[in-house]
mmCIF file of C-alpha atoms in Angstrom:
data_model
loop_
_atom_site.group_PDB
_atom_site.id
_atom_site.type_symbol
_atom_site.label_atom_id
_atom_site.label_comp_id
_atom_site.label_asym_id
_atom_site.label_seq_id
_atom_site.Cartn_x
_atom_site.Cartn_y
_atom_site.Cartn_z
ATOM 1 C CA UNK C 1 0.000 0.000 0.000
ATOM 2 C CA UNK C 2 1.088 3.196 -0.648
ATOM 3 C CA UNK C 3 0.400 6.299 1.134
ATOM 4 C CA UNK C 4 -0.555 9.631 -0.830
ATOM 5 C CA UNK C 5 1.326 12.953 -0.394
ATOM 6 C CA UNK C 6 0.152 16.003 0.279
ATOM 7 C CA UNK C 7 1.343 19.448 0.524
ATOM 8 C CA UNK C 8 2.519 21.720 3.229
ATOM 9 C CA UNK C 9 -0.886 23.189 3.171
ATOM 10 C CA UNK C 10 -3.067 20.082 2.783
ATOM 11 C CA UNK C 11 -0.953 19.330 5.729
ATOM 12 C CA UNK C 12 -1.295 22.276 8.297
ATOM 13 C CA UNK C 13 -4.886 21.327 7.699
ATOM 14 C CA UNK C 14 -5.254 18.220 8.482
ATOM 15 C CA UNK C 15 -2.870 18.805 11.828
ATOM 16 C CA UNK C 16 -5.757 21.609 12.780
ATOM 17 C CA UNK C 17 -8.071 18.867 12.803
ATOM 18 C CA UNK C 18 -6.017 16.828 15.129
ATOM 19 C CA UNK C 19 -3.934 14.748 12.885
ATOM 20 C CA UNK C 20 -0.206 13.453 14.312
ATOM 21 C CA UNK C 21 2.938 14.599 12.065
ATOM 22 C CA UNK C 22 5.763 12.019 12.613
ATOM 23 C CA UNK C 23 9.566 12.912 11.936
ATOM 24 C CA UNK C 24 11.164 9.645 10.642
ATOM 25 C CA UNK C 25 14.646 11.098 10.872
ATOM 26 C CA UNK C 26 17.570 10.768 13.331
ATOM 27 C CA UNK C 27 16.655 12.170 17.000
ATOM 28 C CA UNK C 28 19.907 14.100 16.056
ATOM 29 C CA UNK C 29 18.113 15.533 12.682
ATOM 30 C CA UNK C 30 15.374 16.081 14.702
ATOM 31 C CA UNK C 31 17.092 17.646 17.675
ATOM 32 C CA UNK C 32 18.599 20.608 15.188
ATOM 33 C CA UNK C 33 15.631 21.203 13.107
ATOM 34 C CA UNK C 34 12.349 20.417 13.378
ATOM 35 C CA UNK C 35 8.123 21.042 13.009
ATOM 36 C CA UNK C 36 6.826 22.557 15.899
ATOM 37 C CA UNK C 37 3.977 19.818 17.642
ATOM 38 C CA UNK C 38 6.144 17.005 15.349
ATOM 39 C CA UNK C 39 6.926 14.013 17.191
ATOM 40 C CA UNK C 40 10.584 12.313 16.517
ATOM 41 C CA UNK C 41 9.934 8.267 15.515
ATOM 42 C CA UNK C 42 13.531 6.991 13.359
ATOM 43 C CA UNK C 43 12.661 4.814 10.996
ATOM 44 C CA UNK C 44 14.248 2.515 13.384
ATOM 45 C CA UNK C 45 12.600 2.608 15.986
ATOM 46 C CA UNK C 46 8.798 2.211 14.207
ATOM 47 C CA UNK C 47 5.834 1.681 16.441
ATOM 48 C CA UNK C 48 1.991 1.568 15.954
ATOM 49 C CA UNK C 49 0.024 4.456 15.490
ATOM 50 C CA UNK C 50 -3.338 4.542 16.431
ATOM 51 C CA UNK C 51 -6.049 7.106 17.868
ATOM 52 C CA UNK C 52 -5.610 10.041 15.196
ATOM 53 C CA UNK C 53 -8.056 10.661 12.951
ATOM 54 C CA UNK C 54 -4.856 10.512 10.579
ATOM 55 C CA UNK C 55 -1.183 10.760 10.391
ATOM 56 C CA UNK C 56 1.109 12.732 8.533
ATOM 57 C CA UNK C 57 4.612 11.118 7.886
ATOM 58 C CA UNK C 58 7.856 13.562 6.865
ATOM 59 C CA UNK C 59 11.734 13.830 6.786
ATOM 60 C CA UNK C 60 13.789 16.380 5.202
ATOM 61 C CA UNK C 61 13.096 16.278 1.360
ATOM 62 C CA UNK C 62 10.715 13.638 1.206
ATOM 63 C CA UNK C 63 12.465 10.850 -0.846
ATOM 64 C CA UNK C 64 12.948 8.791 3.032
ATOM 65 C CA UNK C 65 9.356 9.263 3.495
ATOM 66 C CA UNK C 66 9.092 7.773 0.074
ATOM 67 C CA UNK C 67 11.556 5.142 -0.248
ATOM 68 C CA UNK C 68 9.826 3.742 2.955
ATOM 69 C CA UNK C 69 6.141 4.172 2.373
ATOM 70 C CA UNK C 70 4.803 0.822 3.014
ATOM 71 C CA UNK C 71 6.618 0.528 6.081
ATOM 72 C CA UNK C 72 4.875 3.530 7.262
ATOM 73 C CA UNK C 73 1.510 2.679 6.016
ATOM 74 C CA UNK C 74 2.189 -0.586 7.694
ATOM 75 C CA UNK C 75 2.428 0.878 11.234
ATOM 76 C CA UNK C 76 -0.511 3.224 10.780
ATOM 77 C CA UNK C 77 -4.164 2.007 11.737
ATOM 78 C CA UNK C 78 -5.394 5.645 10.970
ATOM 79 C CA UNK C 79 -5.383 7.300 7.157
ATOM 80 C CA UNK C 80 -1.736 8.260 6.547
ATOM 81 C CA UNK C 81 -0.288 10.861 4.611
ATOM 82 C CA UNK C 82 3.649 11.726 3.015
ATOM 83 C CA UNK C 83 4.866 15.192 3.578
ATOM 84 C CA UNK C 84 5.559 16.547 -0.246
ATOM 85 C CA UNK C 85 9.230 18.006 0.408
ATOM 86 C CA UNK C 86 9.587 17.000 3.397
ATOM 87 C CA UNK C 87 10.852 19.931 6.644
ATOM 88 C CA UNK C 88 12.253 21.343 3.455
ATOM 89 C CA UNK C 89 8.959 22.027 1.847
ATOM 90 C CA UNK C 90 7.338 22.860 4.796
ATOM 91 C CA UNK C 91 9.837 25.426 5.547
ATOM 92 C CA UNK C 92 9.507 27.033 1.760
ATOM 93 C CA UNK C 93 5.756 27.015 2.682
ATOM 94 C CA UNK C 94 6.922 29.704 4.764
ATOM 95 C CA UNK C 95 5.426 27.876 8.084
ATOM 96 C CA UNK C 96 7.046 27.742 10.822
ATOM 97 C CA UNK C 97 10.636 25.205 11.568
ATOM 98 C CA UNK C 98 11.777 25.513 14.959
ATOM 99 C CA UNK C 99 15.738 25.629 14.929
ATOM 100 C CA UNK C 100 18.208 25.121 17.952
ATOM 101 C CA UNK C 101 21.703 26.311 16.615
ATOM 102 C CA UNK C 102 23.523 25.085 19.439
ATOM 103 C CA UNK C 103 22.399 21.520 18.493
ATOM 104 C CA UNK C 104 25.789 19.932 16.559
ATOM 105 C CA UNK C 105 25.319 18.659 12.823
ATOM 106 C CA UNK C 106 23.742 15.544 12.174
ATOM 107 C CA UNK C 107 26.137 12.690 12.523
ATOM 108 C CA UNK C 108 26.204 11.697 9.385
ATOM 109 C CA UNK C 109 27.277 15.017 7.970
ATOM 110 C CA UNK C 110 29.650 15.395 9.983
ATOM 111 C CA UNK C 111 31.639 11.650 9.055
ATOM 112 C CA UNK C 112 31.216 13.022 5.336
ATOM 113 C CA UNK C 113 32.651 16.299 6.515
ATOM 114 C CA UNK C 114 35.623 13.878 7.998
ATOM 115 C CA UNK C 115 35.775 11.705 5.571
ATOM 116 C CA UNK C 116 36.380 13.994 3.319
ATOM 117 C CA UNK C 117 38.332 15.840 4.929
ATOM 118 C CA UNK C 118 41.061 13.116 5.862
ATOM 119 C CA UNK C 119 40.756 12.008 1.750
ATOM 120 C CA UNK C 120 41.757 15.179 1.020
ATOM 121 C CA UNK C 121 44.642 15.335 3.772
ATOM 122 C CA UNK C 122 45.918 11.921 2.350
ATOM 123 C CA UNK C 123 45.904 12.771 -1.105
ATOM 124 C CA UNK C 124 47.558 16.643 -0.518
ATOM 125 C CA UNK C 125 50.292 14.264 1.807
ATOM 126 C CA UNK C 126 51.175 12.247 -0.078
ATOM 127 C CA UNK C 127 52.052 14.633 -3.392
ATOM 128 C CA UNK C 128 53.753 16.694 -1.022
ATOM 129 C CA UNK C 129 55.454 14.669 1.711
ATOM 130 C CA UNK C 130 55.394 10.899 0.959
ATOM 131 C CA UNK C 131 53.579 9.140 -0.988
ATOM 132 C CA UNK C 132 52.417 6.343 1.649
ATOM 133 C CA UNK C 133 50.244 8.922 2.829
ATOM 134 C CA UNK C 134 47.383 7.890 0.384
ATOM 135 C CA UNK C 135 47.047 4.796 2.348
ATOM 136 C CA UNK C 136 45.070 7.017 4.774
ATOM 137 C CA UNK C 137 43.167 7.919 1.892
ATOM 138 C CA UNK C 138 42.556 4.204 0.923
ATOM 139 C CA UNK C 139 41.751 3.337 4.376
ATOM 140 C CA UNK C 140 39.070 6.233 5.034
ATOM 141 C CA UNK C 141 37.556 4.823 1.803
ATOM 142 C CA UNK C 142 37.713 1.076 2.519
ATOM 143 C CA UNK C 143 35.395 2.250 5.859
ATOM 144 C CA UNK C 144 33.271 4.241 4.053
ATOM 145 C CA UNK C 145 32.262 1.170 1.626
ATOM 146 C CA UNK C 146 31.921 -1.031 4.944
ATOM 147 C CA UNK C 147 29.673 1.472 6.730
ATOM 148 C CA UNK C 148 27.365 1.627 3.180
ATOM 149 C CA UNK C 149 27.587 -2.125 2.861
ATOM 150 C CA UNK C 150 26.874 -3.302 6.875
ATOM 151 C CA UNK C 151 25.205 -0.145 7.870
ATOM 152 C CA UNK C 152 27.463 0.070 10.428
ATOM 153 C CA UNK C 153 29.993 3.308 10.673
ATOM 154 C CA UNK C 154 32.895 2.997 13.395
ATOM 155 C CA UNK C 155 33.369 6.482 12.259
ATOM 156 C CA UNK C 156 29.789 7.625 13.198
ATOM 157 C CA UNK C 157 30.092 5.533 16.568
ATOM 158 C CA UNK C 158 32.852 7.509 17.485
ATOM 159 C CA UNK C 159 31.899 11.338 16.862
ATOM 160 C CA UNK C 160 28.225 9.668 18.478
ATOM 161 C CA UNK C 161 31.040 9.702 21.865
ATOM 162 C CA UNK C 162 31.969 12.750 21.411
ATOM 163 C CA UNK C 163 31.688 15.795 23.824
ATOM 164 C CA UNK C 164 29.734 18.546 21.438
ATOM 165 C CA UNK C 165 27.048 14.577 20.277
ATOM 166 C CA UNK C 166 26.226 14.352 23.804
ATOM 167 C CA UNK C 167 23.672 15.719 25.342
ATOM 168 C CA UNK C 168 23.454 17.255 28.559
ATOM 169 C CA UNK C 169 21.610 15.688 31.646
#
């Protein structure tokens, strides 16, 4: 089954009716940026929804709420809706995103900012001082295509320990 999508609009709507809007993202995603009255439920961490005369499903653009729409129907026992555009869209709707700055970047963006980062370091070494230095290149790359092919990240464990990823008590 496939659930429709509707628009920012459609959707303000339908939440002044009573409907529940659902973040699927990252509590971390969620944490920095978010729909006011949205509650956080990672696509991990699915449960039933029930009690709502319907529910509105979004992430950031959309194509998670997408990719993932049966599993959503699948957990909804009220009439379910997809976000068009996700936070994105809402926010070019020009209603209203509640942002906390002081939040850090997702996780994931920042182990591509890293990533990258130590790539680049590698390659720029090893032109200019030795060049076994692209072995850290290699080796940042050879965890990259473990983290895409287990979904697991050692790299995204370890900023996730971090002092600026932990919240305070």
């Amino acid at each position: 089954m496939t659930l429709p999508t509707i628009t920012p609009a459609q959707a303000k709507a339908l939440l002044d009716e009573g409907a529940r809007l659902i973040d699927i993202r990252d509590a971390d995603e969620h944490r920095r940026q978010s729909i006011p009255g949205a509650a956080n439920m990672p696509l991990s961490a699915l449960e039933p929804v029930s009690g709502h005369p319907a529910v509105i499903w979004h992430c950031r653009s959309g194509m998670r709420t997408a990719a993932n729409a049966d599993r959503l129907a699948a957990v909804s026992d009220c009439p379910g809706y997809l976000l068009e555009g996700g936070i994105d869209g809402w926010r070019s709707a020009g209603l209203p995103v509640k942002t906390d700055a002081k939040a850090p970047l997702e996780i994931m963006r920042q182990v591509q900012m890293i990533a990258g980062l130590l790539i680049l370091a590698g390659v720029a070494l090893s032109l200019t001082v030795a060049q076994g230095f692209v072995a850290l290149s290699a080796f940042v790359g050879a965890g990259l295509f473990m983290a895409g092919a287990t979904g697991w990240c050692g790299m995204a464990r370890l900023l996730g320990l971090m002092p600026w990823n932990r919240r305070a008590a």
